[in-house]
Amino acid sequence: MASAKELRKQIGSIKNTQKITSAMEMVAASKMRKAQERMARGRPYSDYIRSVIGHVANASPEYRHSFMMERDVKRVGYIVVTTDKGLCGGLNVNLLKAVVADLKKLSEQEIEYELCLIGNKGAQFFRSYGGTVTAASSHLSEEPKISDLIGSIKVMLDAFESGGIDKIFLANNVFVNTMTQSPTIRQLVPLDPSKEEGIDGHRWDYIYEPDARQLIEGLVTRFLEAQVYQAVVENVACEQAAKMIAMKSATDNAGDLIDELELVMNNARQAAITQELSEIVSGAAAV
Amino acid sequence: MASTVLCSIVSAEEEIFSGQVEMVVATGTIGELGILPGHTPLLTGVRPGPVRLILEGGHEETFYASGGYLEVQPTSITILADTALRAEDLDEAAAIEAQKKAEQDLADQNSDIDFARIAADLNEQAAILRTIRRTNVGKKLSKERSNDL
């Protein structure tokens, strides 16, 4: 049995760790509130633009933009949004698992893929996993700016327009609530009309002012930016929530560990005292 | 009762208005347009300028949109603005200041400036001022009208 002194040392070090994790939990909680607000503010725009894009995809315009046409898929692009820092439980792992499962399916169908990685953790993972990384941006801070993302998005869009890739997916964590973040992979382009409800039954088209091509191009670019931006903002909220939960459970675990060790230590101390007493008593008896 | 249509104005930061309106007057890429309920589907760009909403009962509200897109569906109108503000929140003094500065920058031939950016800036400030003045005129008119009654 370890001596009481050793145990006391161990308890001390666990207590220090517990202090750190509980501080991190509180920091994450306050950051999460801000991140959640930011996410909530951005949501209407991304929802509305998605429904507008859904209408556009459902229309039967005289001009079909390349964003609206399905092509034979030879190469697809993935925009993967992960966090920059770790210590946030299974958040990144779950997302990357889902992405890798998708990539494996693609390899079976002999479809190539390209990756656009936002966030440090994804970059680290794919450095060891392999795969073509065409664009990457990380260290976006807790208040991501849309201007930081435009470069990466443009690389992917240009590749799509030039025919380099035939589909673009967006993989990110969706914030359900503080306890739940679900990894989601969505198709961005070509626009997917089937999912959006629209006015079906008859053919209709917009009046475009001034020019269909220009408008749709601008709108789709804006759509992608909004979607990716929202994904990044949502990811920050997810990160903080997951971090808070992870740190909370770490704090709780440290508490349990301390309780257990204290019990063992008290036993050891009691045993030492008993032993000393019996030694004294037997010593006195011998005299 | 006059027929109405659901109109939403959203900017990248927030949803600024959503509700039933009788008419929407906005500044499209190729000119001002007024949209009534039951309009045929329309997609157009929005230039910096005022967006006026005639609410149910004739009450009027003015917003400022700095550009973006306008989508019309028979049952809904959506304005996706880059930034949008309520007209009351616009700061006239700041806009005049910014306009003057932009004009100065334009006049200053020597300085190494991004001409297109400043021109766009100037345009935007002018649009903000236009919005403010229109709201003020609107307020005055409705005041006079209520005085007459």
PDB file of C-alpha atoms in Angstrom, chain A residues 115-284:
ATOM      1  CA  LEU A 115     -10.398  18.631 -49.519  1.00  0.00           C
ATOM      2  CA  CYS A 116     -10.778  22.159 -48.294  1.00  0.00           C
ATOM      3  CA  LEU A 117      -9.968  22.167 -44.613  1.00  0.00           C
ATOM      4  CA  ILE A 118     -11.088  24.884 -42.272  1.00  0.00           C
ATOM      5  CA  GLY A 119      -9.637  24.534 -38.808  1.00  0.00           C
ATOM      6  CA  ASN A 120      -6.416  23.099 -37.479  1.00  0.00           C
ATOM      7  CA  LYS A 121      -7.661  19.724 -36.298  1.00  0.00           C
ATOM      8  CA  GLY A 122      -8.843  18.654 -39.716  1.00  0.00           C
ATOM      9  CA  ALA A 123      -5.530  19.687 -41.230  1.00  0.00           C
ATOM     10  CA  GLN A 124      -3.656  17.633 -38.644  1.00  0.00           C
ATOM     11  CA  PHE A 125      -5.839  14.625 -39.241  1.00  0.00           C
ATOM     12  CA  PHE A 126      -5.571  14.618 -43.014  1.00  0.00           C
ATOM     13  CA  ARG A 127      -1.831  15.147 -42.868  1.00  0.00           C
ATOM     14  CA  SER A 128      -1.566  11.629 -41.489  1.00  0.00           C
ATOM     15  CA  TYR A 129      -4.598  10.200 -43.282  1.00  0.00           C
ATOM     16  CA  GLY A 130      -3.579  11.433 -46.708  1.00  0.00           C
ATOM     17  CA  GLY A 131      -5.730  12.980 -49.412  1.00  0.00           C
ATOM     18  CA  THR A 132      -5.444  15.970 -51.694  1.00  0.00           C
ATOM     19  CA  VAL A 133      -5.804  19.199 -49.786  1.00  0.00           C
ATOM     20  CA  THR A 134      -6.491  22.099 -52.141  1.00  0.00           C
ATOM     21  CA  ALA A 135      -7.215  24.798 -49.641  1.00  0.00           C
ATOM     22  CA  ALA A 136      -6.889  25.248 -45.930  1.00  0.00           C
ATOM     23  CA  SER A 137      -7.436  28.002 -43.453  1.00  0.00           C
ATOM     24  CA  SER A 138      -7.093  27.837 -39.727  1.00  0.00           C
ATOM     25  CA  HIS A 139      -6.788  30.026 -36.650  1.00  0.00           C
ATOM     26  CA  LEU A 140      -9.948  31.925 -37.431  1.00  0.00           C
ATOM     27  CA  SER A 141     -10.405  32.960 -33.800  1.00  0.00           C
ATOM     28  CA  GLU A 142     -13.700  32.882 -31.984  1.00  0.00           C
ATOM     29  CA  GLU A 143     -15.191  35.576 -34.146  1.00  0.00           C
ATOM     30  CA  PRO A 144     -14.650  34.287 -37.661  1.00  0.00           C
ATOM     31  CA  LYS A 145     -14.766  36.875 -40.412  1.00  0.00           C
ATOM     32  CA  ILE A 146     -16.342  36.041 -43.715  1.00  0.00           C
ATOM     33  CA  SER A 147     -13.348  37.647 -45.430  1.00  0.00           C
ATOM     34  CA  ASP A 148     -11.070  34.959 -43.979  1.00  0.00           C
ATOM     35  CA  LEU A 149     -13.091  32.263 -45.682  1.00  0.00           C
ATOM     36  CA  ILE A 150     -13.685  33.791 -49.093  1.00  0.00           C
ATOM     37  CA  GLY A 151     -10.285  32.676 -50.404  1.00  0.00           C
ATOM     38  CA  SER A 152     -10.830  29.008 -49.658  1.00  0.00           C
ATOM     39  CA  ILE A 153     -14.373  29.074 -50.957  1.00  0.00           C
ATOM     40  CA  LYS A 154     -13.258  30.718 -54.171  1.00  0.00           C
ATOM     41  CA  VAL A 155     -10.665  28.006 -54.797  1.00  0.00           C
ATOM     42  CA  MET A 156     -13.383  25.372 -54.554  1.00  0.00           C
ATOM     43  CA  LEU A 157     -15.866  27.331 -56.664  1.00  0.00           C
ATOM     44  CA  ASP A 158     -13.299  27.971 -59.375  1.00  0.00           C
ATOM     45  CA  ALA A 159     -12.437  24.282 -59.424  1.00  0.00           C
ATOM     46  CA  PHE A 160     -16.133  23.524 -59.792  1.00  0.00           C
ATOM     47  CA  GLU A 161     -16.657  25.958 -62.631  1.00  0.00           C
ATOM     48  CA  SER A 162     -13.588  24.850 -64.524  1.00  0.00           C
ATOM     49  CA  GLY A 163     -14.777  21.248 -64.232  1.00  0.00           C
ATOM     50  CA  GLY A 164     -12.021  20.183 -61.849  1.00  0.00           C
ATOM     51  CA  ILE A 165     -14.583  18.932 -59.372  1.00  0.00           C
ATOM     52  CA  ASP A 166     -18.184  17.958 -60.020  1.00  0.00           C
ATOM     53  CA  LYS A 167     -19.741  18.268 -56.600  1.00  0.00           C
ATOM     54  CA  ILE A 168     -19.049  20.183 -53.435  1.00  0.00           C
ATOM     55  CA  PHE A 169     -20.037  18.952 -50.000  1.00  0.00           C
ATOM     56  CA  LEU A 170     -19.914  20.793 -46.720  1.00  0.00           C
ATOM     57  CA  ALA A 171     -19.140  18.798 -43.593  1.00  0.00           C
ATOM     58  CA  ASN A 172     -19.606  20.416 -40.223  1.00  0.00           C
ATOM     59  CA  ASN A 173     -21.064  19.930 -36.797  1.00  0.00           C
ATOM     60  CA  VAL A 174     -24.605  21.168 -36.372  1.00  0.00           C
ATOM     61  CA  PHE A 175     -25.474  22.646 -33.011  1.00  0.00           C
ATOM     62  CA  VAL A 176     -28.591  20.875 -31.767  1.00  0.00           C
ATOM     63  CA  ASN A 177     -28.294  21.872 -28.141  1.00  0.00           C
ATOM     64  CA  THR A 178     -25.585  22.168 -25.546  1.00  0.00           C
ATOM     65  CA  MET A 179     -25.446  18.420 -25.040  1.00  0.00           C
ATOM     66  CA  THR A 180     -25.794  17.350 -28.653  1.00  0.00           C
ATOM     67  CA  GLN A 181     -23.805  18.287 -31.723  1.00  0.00           C
ATOM     68  CA  SER A 182     -24.427  16.187 -34.772  1.00  0.00           C
ATOM     69  CA  PRO A 183     -21.926  15.812 -37.621  1.00  0.00           C
ATOM     70  CA  THR A 184     -23.633  16.645 -40.908  1.00  0.00           C
ATOM     71  CA  ILE A 185     -22.564  16.416 -44.530  1.00  0.00           C
ATOM     72  CA  ARG A 186     -24.583  18.417 -47.033  1.00  0.00           C
ATOM     73  CA  GLN A 187     -24.324  18.941 -50.752  1.00  0.00           C
ATOM     74  CA  LEU A 188     -23.758  22.574 -51.732  1.00  0.00           C
ATOM     75  CA  VAL A 189     -23.420  22.523 -55.508  1.00  0.00           C
ATOM     76  CA  PRO A 190     -24.862  21.536 -57.869  1.00  0.00           C
ATOM     77  CA  LEU A 191     -27.947  22.919 -56.211  1.00  0.00           C
ATOM     78  CA  ASP A 192     -30.135  20.123 -55.021  1.00  0.00           C
ATOM     79  CA  PRO A 193     -33.753  20.861 -55.936  1.00  0.00           C
ATOM     80  CA  SER A 194     -35.225  17.674 -54.507  1.00  0.00           C
ATOM     81  CA  LYS A 195     -34.751  18.631 -50.872  1.00  0.00           C
ATOM     82  CA  GLU A 196     -36.316  22.060 -50.987  1.00  0.00           C
ATOM     83  CA  GLU A 197     -40.035  22.348 -51.182  1.00  0.00           C
ATOM     84  CA  GLY A 198     -41.142  24.611 -53.982  1.00  0.00           C
ATOM     85  CA  ILE A 199     -43.972  25.311 -56.299  1.00  0.00           C
ATOM     86  CA  ASP A 200     -44.043  22.159 -58.323  1.00  0.00           C
ATOM     87  CA  GLY A 201     -46.623  20.921 -60.711  1.00  0.00           C
ATOM     88  CA  HIS A 202     -46.111  23.534 -63.359  1.00  0.00           C
ATOM     89  CA  ARG A 203     -43.162  25.164 -65.023  1.00  0.00           C
ATOM     90  CA  TRP A 204     -42.378  28.662 -63.954  1.00  0.00           C
ATOM     91  CA  ASP A 205     -39.478  31.038 -64.102  1.00  0.00           C
ATOM     92  CA  TYR A 206     -38.326  34.249 -62.591  1.00  0.00           C
ATOM     93  CA  ILE A 207     -38.142  37.587 -64.248  1.00  0.00           C
ATOM     94  CA  TYR A 208     -34.467  38.397 -63.988  1.00  0.00           C
ATOM     95  CA  GLU A 209     -33.330  41.960 -63.663  1.00  0.00           C
ATOM     96  CA  PRO A 210     -30.973  42.628 -65.276  1.00  0.00           C
ATOM     97  CA  ASP A 211     -29.420  39.342 -66.316  1.00  0.00           C
ATOM     98  CA  ALA A 212     -29.985  35.741 -65.246  1.00  0.00           C
ATOM     99  CA  ARG A 213     -26.385  34.589 -65.498  1.00  0.00           C
ATOM    100  CA  GLN A 214     -24.961  37.417 -63.460  1.00  0.00           C
ATOM    101  CA  LEU A 215     -27.677  37.200 -60.835  1.00  0.00           C
ATOM    102  CA  ILE A 216     -27.495  33.469 -60.326  1.00  0.00           C
ATOM    103  CA  GLU A 217     -23.739  33.542 -60.181  1.00  0.00           C
ATOM    104  CA  GLY A 218     -23.767  36.287 -57.565  1.00  0.00           C
ATOM    105  CA  LEU A 219     -26.510  34.629 -55.592  1.00  0.00           C
ATOM    106  CA  VAL A 220     -24.855  31.203 -55.563  1.00  0.00           C
ATOM    107  CA  THR A 221     -21.523  32.683 -54.509  1.00  0.00           C
ATOM    108  CA  ARG A 222     -23.291  34.528 -51.728  1.00  0.00           C
ATOM    109  CA  PHE A 223     -25.135  31.333 -50.834  1.00  0.00           C
ATOM    110  CA  LEU A 224     -21.924  29.347 -50.497  1.00  0.00           C
ATOM    111  CA  GLU A 225     -20.272  32.057 -48.465  1.00  0.00           C
ATOM    112  CA  ALA A 226     -23.266  32.262 -46.176  1.00  0.00           C
ATOM    113  CA  GLN A 227     -23.424  28.493 -45.748  1.00  0.00           C
ATOM    114  CA  VAL A 228     -19.732  28.085 -45.033  1.00  0.00           C
ATOM    115  CA  TYR A 229     -19.700  31.103 -42.741  1.00  0.00           C
ATOM    116  CA  GLN A 230     -22.687  29.791 -40.841  1.00  0.00           C
ATOM    117  CA  ALA A 231     -21.002  26.387 -40.619  1.00  0.00           C
ATOM    118  CA  VAL A 232     -17.895  27.982 -39.148  1.00  0.00           C
ATOM    119  CA  VAL A 233     -19.845  30.078 -36.661  1.00  0.00           C
ATOM    120  CA  GLU A 234     -21.900  27.062 -35.693  1.00  0.00           C
ATOM    121  CA  ASN A 235     -18.723  25.064 -35.296  1.00  0.00           C
ATOM    122  CA  VAL A 236     -17.407  27.615 -32.807  1.00  0.00           C
ATOM    123  CA  ALA A 237     -20.595  27.265 -30.768  1.00  0.00           C
ATOM    124  CA  CYS A 238     -20.296  23.475 -30.968  1.00  0.00           C
ATOM    125  CA  GLU A 239     -16.662  23.635 -29.921  1.00  0.00           C
ATOM    126  CA  GLN A 240     -17.415  25.689 -26.841  1.00  0.00           C
ATOM    127  CA  ALA A 241     -20.384  23.546 -25.883  1.00  0.00           C
ATOM    128  CA  ALA A 242     -18.423  20.321 -26.339  1.00  0.00           C
ATOM    129  CA  LYS A 243     -15.502  21.797 -24.454  1.00  0.00           C
ATOM    130  CA  MET A 244     -17.761  22.814 -21.616  1.00  0.00           C
ATOM    131  CA  ILE A 245     -19.233  19.322 -21.371  1.00  0.00           C
ATOM    132  CA  ALA A 246     -15.822  17.654 -21.666  1.00  0.00           C
ATOM    133  CA  MET A 247     -14.358  19.883 -18.990  1.00  0.00           C
ATOM    134  CA  LYS A 248     -17.359  19.419 -16.746  1.00  0.00           C
ATOM    135  CA  SER A 249     -16.997  15.644 -16.894  1.00  0.00           C
ATOM    136  CA  ALA A 250     -13.253  15.969 -16.363  1.00  0.00           C
ATOM    137  CA  THR A 251     -13.899  18.063 -13.261  1.00  0.00           C
ATOM    138  CA  ASP A 252     -16.442  15.528 -12.013  1.00  0.00           C
ATOM    139  CA  ASN A 253     -14.047  12.657 -12.665  1.00  0.00           C
ATOM    140  CA  ALA A 254     -11.281  14.455 -10.803  1.00  0.00           C
ATOM    141  CA  GLY A 255     -13.688  14.896  -7.882  1.00  0.00           C
ATOM    142  CA  ASP A 256     -14.498  11.161  -7.864  1.00  0.00           C
ATOM    143  CA  LEU A 257     -10.818  10.290  -8.032  1.00  0.00           C
ATOM    144  CA  ILE A 258     -10.023  12.592  -5.145  1.00  0.00           C
ATOM    145  CA  ASP A 259     -12.805  11.042  -3.037  1.00  0.00           C
ATOM    146  CA  GLU A 260     -11.455   7.564  -3.694  1.00  0.00           C
ATOM    147  CA  LEU A 261      -7.870   8.503  -2.973  1.00  0.00           C
ATOM    148  CA  GLU A 262      -8.856  10.326   0.193  1.00  0.00           C
ATOM    149  CA  LEU A 263     -10.555   7.167   1.418  1.00  0.00           C
ATOM    150  CA  VAL A 264      -7.416   5.131   0.726  1.00  0.00           C
ATOM    151  CA  MET A 265      -5.256   7.805   2.323  1.00  0.00           C
ATOM    152  CA  ASN A 266      -7.379   7.924   5.462  1.00  0.00           C
ATOM    153  CA  ASN A 267      -7.193   4.137   5.677  1.00  0.00           C
ATOM    154  CA  ALA A 268      -3.432   4.275   5.361  1.00  0.00           C
ATOM    155  CA  ARG A 269      -3.160   7.035   7.945  1.00  0.00           C
ATOM    156  CA  GLN A 270      -5.426   5.180  10.358  1.00  0.00           C
ATOM    157  CA  ALA A 271      -3.370   2.022   9.851  1.00  0.00           C
ATOM    158  CA  ALA A 272      -0.164   3.925  10.575  1.00  0.00           C
ATOM    159  CA  ILE A 273      -1.617   5.413  13.759  1.00  0.00           C
ATOM    160  CA  THR A 274      -2.877   2.033  14.927  1.00  0.00           C
ATOM    161  CA  GLN A 275       0.483   0.490  14.248  1.00  0.00           C
ATOM    162  CA  GLU A 276       2.304   3.207  16.153  1.00  0.00           C
ATOM    163  CA  LEU A 277      -0.065   2.864  19.096  1.00  0.00           C
ATOM    164  CA  SER A 278       0.306  -0.868  19.251  1.00  0.00           C
ATOM    165  CA  GLU A 279       4.074  -0.456  19.099  1.00  0.00           C
ATOM    166  CA  ILE A 280       4.002   2.000  22.015  1.00  0.00           C
ATOM    167  CA  VAL A 281       1.655  -0.185  24.018  1.00  0.00           C
ATOM    168  CA  SER A 282       3.664  -3.342  23.410  1.00  0.00           C
ATOM    169  CA  GLY A 283       6.871  -1.384  24.189  1.00  0.00           C
ATOM    170  CA  ALA A 284       5.397  -0.157  27.474  1.00  0.00           C
TER     171      ALA A 284
END
